[in-house]
Short mmCIF file of C-alpha atoms in Angstrom, two decimals:
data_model
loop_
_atom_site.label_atom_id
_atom_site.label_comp_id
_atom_site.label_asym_id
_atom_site.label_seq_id
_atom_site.Cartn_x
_atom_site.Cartn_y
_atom_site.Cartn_z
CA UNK A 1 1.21 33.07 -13.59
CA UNK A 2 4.31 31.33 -14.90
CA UNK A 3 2.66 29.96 -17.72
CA UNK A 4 -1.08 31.10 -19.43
CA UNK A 5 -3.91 29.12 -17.43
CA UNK A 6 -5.00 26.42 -20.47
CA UNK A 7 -8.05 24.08 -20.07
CA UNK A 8 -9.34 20.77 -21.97
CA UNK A 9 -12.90 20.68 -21.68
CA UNK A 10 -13.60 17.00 -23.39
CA UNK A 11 -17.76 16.89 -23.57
CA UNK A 12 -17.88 13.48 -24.51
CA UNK A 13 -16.06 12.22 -21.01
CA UNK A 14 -17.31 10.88 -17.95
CA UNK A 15 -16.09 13.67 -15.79
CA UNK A 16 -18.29 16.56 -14.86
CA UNK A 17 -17.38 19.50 -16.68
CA UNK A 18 -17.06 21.11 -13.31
CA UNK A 19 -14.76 18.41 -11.80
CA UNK A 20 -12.54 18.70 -15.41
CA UNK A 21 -12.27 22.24 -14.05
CA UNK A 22 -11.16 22.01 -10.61
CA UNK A 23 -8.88 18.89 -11.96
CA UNK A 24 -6.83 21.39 -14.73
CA UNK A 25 -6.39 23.52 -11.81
CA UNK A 26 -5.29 21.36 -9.40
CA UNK A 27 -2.92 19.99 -12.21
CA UNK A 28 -1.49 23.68 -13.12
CA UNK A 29 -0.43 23.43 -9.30
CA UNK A 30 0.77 20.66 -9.14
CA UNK A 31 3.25 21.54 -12.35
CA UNK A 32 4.26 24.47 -10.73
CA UNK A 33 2.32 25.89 -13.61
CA UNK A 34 0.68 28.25 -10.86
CA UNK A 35 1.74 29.29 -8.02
CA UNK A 36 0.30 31.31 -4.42
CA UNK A 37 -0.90 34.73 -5.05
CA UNK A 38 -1.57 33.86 -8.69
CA UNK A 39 -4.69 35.63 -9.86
CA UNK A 40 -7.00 32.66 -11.53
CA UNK A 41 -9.10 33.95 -15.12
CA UNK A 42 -12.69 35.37 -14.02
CA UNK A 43 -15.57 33.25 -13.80
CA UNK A 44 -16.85 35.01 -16.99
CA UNK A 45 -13.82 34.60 -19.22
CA UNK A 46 -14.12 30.98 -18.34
CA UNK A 47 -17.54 31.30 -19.72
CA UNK A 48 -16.59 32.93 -22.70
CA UNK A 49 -13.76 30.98 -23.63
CA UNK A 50 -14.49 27.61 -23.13
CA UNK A 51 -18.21 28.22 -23.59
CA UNK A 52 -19.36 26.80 -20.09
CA UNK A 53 -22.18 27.59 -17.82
CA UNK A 54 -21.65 30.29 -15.13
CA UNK A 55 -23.17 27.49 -12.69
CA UNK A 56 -20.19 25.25 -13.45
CA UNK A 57 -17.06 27.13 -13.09
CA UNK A 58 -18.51 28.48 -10.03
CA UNK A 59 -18.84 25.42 -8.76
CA UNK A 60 -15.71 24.94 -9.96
CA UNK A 61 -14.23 27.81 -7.93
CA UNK A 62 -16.44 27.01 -4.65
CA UNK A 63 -14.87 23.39 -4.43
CA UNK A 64 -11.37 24.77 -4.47
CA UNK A 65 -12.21 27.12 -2.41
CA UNK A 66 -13.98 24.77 0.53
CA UNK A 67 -10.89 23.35 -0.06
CA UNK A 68 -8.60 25.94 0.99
CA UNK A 69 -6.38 25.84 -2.59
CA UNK A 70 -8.49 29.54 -3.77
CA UNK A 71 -9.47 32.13 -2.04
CA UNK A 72 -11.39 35.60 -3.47
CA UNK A 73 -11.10 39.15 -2.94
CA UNK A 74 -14.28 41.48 -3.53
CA UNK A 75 -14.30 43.09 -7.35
CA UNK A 76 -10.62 41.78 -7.57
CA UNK A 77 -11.59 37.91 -8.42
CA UNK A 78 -9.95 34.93 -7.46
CA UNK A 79 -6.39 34.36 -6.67
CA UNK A 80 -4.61 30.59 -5.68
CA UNK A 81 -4.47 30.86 -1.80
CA UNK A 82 -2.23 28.08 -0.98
CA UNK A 83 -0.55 25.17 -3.26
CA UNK A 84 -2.26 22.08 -1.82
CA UNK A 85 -1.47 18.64 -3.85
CA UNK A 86 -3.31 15.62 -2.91
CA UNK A 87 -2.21 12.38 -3.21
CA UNK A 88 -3.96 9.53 -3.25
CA UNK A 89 -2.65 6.19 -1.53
CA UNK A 90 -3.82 2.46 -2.78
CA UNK A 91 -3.75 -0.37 -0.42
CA UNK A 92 -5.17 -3.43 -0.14
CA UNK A 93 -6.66 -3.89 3.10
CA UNK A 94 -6.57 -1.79 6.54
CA UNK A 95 -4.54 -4.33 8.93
CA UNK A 96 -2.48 -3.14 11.55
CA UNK A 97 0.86 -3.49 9.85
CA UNK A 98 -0.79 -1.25 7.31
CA UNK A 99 -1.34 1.13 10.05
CA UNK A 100 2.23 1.85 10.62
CA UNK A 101 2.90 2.51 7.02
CA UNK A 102 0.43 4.73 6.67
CA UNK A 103 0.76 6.58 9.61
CA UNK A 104 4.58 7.23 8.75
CA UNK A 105 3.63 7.91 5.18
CA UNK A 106 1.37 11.38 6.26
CA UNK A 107 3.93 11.79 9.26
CA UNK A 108 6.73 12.13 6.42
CA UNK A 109 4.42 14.52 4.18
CA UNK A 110 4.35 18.57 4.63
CA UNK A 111 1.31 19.93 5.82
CA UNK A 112 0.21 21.47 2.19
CA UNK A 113 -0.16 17.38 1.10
CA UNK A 114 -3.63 16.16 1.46
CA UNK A 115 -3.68 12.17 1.03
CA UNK A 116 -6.89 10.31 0.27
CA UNK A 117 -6.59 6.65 0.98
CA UNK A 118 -8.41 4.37 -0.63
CA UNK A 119 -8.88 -0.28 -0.41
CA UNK A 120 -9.12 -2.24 -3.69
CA UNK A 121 -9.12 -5.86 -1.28
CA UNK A 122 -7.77 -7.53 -4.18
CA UNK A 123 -11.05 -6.94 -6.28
CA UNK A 124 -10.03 -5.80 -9.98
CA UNK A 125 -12.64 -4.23 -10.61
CA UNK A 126 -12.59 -2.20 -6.93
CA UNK A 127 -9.41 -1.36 -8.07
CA UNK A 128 -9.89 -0.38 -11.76
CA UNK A 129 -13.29 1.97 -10.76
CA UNK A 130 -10.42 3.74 -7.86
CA UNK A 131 -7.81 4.60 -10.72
CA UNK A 132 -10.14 5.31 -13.50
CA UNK A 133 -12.15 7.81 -11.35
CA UNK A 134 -8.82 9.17 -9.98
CA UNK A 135 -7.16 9.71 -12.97
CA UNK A 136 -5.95 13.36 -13.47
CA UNK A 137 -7.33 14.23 -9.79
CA UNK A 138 -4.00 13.92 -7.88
CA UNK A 139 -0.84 15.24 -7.66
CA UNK A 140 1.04 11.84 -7.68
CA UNK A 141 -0.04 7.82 -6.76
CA UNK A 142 0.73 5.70 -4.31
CA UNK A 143 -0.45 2.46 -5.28
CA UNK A 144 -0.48 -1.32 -3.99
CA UNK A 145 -0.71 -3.83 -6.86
CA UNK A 146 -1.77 -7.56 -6.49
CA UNK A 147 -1.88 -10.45 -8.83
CA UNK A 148 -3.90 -9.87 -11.76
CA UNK A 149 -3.38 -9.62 -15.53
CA UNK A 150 -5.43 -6.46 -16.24
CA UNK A 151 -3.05 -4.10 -13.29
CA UNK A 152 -0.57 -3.45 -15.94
CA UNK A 153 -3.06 -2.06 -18.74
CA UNK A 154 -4.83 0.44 -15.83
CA UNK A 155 -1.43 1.77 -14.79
CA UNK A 156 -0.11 2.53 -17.79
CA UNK A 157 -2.37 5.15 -18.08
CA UNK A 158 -0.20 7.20 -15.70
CA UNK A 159 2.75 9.01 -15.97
CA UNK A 160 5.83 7.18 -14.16
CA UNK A 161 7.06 10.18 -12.92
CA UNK A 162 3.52 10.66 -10.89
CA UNK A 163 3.01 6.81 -10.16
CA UNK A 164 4.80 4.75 -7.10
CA UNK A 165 4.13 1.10 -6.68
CA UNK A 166 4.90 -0.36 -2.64
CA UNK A 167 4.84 -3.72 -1.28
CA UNK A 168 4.76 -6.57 -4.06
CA UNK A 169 6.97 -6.48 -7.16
CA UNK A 170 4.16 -7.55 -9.22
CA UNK A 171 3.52 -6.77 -12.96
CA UNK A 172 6.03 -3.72 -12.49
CA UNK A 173 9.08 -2.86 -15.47
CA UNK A 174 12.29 -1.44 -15.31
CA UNK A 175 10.82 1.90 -15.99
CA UNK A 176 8.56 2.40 -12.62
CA UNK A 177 9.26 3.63 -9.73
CA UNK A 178 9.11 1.70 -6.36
CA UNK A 179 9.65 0.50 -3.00
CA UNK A 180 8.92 -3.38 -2.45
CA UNK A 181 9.71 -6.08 -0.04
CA UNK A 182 10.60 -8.77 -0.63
CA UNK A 183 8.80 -11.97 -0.61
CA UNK A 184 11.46 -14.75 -1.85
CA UNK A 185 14.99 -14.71 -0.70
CA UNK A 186 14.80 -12.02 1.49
CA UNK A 187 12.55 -14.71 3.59
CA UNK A 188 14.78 -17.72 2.55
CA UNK A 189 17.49 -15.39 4.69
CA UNK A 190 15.49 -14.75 7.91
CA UNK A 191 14.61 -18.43 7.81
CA UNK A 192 18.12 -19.29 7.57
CA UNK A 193 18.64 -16.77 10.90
CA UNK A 194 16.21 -18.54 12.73
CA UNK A 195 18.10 -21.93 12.37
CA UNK A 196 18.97 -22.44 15.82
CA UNK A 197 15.51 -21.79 17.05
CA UNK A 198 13.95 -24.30 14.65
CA UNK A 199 16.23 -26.90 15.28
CA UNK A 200 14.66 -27.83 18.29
CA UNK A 201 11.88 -29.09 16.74
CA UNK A 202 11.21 -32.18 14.59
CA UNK A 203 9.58 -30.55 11.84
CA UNK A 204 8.57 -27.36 10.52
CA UNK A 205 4.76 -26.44 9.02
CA UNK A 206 4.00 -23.78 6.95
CA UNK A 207 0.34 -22.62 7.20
CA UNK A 208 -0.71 -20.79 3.60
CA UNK A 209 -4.72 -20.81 3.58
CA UNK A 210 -6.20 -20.51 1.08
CA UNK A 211 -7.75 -17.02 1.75
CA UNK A 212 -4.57 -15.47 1.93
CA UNK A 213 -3.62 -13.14 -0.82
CA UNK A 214 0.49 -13.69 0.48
CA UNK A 215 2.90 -14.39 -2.42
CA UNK A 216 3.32 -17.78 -3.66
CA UNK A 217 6.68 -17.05 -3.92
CA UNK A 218 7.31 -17.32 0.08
CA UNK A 219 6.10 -21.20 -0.31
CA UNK A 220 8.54 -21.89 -2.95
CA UNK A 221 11.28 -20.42 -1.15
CA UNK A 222 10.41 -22.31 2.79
CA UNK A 223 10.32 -25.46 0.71
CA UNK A 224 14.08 -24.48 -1.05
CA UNK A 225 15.22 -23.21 2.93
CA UNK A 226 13.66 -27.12 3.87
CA UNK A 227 15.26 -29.15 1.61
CA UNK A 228 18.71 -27.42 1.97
CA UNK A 229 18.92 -28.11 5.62
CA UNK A 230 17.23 -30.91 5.95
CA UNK A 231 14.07 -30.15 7.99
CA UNK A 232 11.05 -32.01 7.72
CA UNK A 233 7.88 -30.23 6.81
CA UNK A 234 4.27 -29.60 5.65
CA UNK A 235 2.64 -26.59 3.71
CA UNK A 236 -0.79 -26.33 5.22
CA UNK A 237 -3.73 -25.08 2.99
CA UNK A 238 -7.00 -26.20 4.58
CA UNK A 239 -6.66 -23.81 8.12
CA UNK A 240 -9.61 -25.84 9.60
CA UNK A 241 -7.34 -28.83 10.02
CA UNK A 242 -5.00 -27.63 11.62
CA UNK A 243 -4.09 -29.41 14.92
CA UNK A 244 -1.37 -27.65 16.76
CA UNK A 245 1.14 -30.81 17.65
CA UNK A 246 4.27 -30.68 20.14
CA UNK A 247 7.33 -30.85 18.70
CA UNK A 248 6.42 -29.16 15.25
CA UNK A 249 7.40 -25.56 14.55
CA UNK A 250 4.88 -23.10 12.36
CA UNK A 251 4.87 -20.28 10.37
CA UNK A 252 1.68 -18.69 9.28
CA UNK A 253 0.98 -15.38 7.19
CA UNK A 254 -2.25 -15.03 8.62
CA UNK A 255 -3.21 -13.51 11.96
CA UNK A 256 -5.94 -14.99 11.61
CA UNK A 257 -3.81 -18.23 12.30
CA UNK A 258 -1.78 -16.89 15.24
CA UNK A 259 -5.18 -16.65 17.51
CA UNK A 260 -6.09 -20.28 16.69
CA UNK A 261 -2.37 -21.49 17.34
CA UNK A 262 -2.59 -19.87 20.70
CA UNK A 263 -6.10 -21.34 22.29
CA UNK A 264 -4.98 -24.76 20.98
CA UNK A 265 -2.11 -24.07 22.85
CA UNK A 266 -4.02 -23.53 25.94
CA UNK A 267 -6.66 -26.37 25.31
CA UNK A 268 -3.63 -28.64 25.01
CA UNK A 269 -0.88 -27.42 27.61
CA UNK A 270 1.39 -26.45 25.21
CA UNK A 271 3.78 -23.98 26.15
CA UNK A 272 5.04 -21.61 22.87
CA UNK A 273 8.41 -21.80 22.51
CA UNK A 274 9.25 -24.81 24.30
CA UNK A 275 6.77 -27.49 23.09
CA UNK A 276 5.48 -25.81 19.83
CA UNK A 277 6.92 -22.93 17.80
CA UNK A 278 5.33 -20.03 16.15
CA UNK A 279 7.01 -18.04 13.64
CA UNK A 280 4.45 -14.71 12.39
CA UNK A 281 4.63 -12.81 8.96
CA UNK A 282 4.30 -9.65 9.59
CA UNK A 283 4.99 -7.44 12.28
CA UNK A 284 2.57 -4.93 14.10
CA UNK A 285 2.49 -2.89 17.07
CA UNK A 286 1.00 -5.86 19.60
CA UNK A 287 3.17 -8.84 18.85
CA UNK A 288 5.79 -7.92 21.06
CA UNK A 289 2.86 -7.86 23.71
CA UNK A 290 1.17 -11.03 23.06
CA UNK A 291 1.45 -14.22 24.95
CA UNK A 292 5.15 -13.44 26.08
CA UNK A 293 6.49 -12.61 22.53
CA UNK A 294 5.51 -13.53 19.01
CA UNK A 295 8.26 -14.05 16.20
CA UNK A 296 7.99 -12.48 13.22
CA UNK A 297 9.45 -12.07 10.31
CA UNK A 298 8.87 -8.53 8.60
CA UNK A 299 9.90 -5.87 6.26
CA UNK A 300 9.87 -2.34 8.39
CA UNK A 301 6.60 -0.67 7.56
CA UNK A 302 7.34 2.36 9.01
CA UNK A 303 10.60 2.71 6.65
CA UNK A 304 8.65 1.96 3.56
CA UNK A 305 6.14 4.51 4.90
CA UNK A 306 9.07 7.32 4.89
CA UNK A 307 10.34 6.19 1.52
CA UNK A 308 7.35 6.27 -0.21
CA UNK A 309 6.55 9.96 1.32
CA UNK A 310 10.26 10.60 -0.07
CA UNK A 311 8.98 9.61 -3.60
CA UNK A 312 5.85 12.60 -2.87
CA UNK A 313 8.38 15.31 -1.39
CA UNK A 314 11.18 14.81 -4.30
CA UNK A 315 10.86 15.37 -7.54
CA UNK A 316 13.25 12.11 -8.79
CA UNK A 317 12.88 8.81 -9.76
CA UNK A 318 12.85 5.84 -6.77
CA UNK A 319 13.42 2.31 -7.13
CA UNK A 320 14.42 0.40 -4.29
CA UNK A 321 13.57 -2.16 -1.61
CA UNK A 322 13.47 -1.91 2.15
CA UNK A 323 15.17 -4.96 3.94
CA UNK A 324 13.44 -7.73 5.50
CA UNK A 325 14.33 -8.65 9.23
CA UNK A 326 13.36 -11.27 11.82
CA UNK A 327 12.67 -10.67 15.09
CA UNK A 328 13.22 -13.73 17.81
CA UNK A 329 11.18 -13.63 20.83
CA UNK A 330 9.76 -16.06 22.81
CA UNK A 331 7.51 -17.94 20.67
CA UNK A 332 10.23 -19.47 18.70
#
């Protein structure tokens, strides 16, 4: 070993003495502190010197080893087999734009990087039982904040050097590291890109239901983009009145939205892109299939996927956003 194996039993915690076990020596990896082919203390010395039961540290030791980190060698003991760090990714739901950063997060990781994903779906307390029962488990954090007072206080339990935020600059400092998108003038910009498609309607509506979870932020700026250039428009809320009408432009965060914009379409003869408009947050892998086309506006998924496996593979600090683009097809 580089270093002499140490471990912090704490009786009075909520953590299994066994899983306290298996965490130190997951951590000792993941410091370098230990390395492959490093003999790990006996299961009696454990015994002895931190006064546990033979029961736990060798359930201690049969964990790691189901999990391919130890391995053992008859009347030799056990020795560290292969230095495998898990990470463990935040997110807030599974949609398909998720998908793609997810898929080129573990595509971007080396095969020794386990990731366990996990969903708060902008519950608080989801999201406070994921890090507290995390916490110390995990080589480093990938996590996906949302709007709500008490994120700061159960981040700040972690180490920024182990800790990446994604997606929404939200409750972050100048001291964490990140990759965001971003939701307010980054938009304003593709909206001012798509000027020549939206001038050929008469006005423009933004649909923001009230389900949505989207920053509030992307309102403010569409009204700012509106007002500048002199388009006429609506912010939507209530998504069960809405009654697709020629001439009018939308934008909706929701695809929830986009399949109700389309069979009013049909009910109504409306042709996308030459009667109505449809402008989509968001891009995923289908939207270039649907109907003949769907605009969107988007950040690139897949790049914030890379970046944020870039934050896992290096050991330096990140802080940085990934641009925002719009895509014109044929529903616009």
């Amino acid at each position: 070993m580089k270093k002499t194996f140490s471990l912090n039993i704490n009786k009075n915690s909520d953590i299994p003495k066994y899983q306290q076990l298996v965490n130190a020596i997951n951590n000792a990896l993941a410091n370098n502190t230990m390395i492959a082919g490093d003999m790990l203390p006996s299961v009696n010395s454990i015994c002895k010197d931190y006064k546990l039961s033979r029961d736990t540290v060798f359930k201690s030791y049969s964990i790691l080893k189901e999990q391919g980190v130890i391995d053992s060698v008859p009347n030799k003991g056990y020795y560290v087999a292969n230095v495998t760090r898990k990470v463990l990714l935040v997110l807030d739901t599974f949609k398909a734009y998720k998908e793609v950063l997810y898929h080129s997060f573990i595509n971007n990781l080396p095969d020794n990087i386990i990731t366990d994903v996990q969903f708060h779906h902008y519950n608080i307390e989801n999201f406070k039982t994921i890090l507290n029962n995390s916490k110390g488990k995990y080589y480093k954090y990938v996590v996906m904040g949302f709007d709500d007072e008490t994120v700061p206080e159960i981040l700040a339990d972690y180490k920024n050097e182990k800790l990446l935020l994604i997606d929404w600059n939200i409750h972050s400092n100048t001291t964490n590291n990140y990759v965001f998108q971003d939701f307010g003038e980054a938009f304003y910009n593709g909206l001012k890109a798509a000027m020549s498609a939206f001038k050929k309607y008469k006005e423009i509506h933004f649909i923001y239901p009230t389900f949505t979870n989207h920053p509030i932020e992307t309102v403010t700026y569409f009204k700012k983009y509106c007002k500048k250039f002199q388009f006429d428009y609506k912010v939507i809320t209530n998504q069960k009145s809405l009654n697709i009408q020629k001439d009018i432009a939308y934008i909706s965060v929701s695809d929830r939205i986009l399949g109700r914009f389309l069979e009013q379409c049909r009910n109504k003869d409306l042709e996308p892109g030459v009667d109505v408009g449809f402008l989509s947050y968001n891009e995923t892998p289908m939207k270039k299939f649907i109907y003949k086309g769907i605009s969107v506006i988007t950040t690139d998924f897949k790049a914030l996927g890379e970046k944020a496996a870039g934050f896992i593979n290096e050991e330096a600090s990140m802080q940085l956003y990934i641009p925002t683009e719009l895509i014109l097809r044929e529903s616009l």
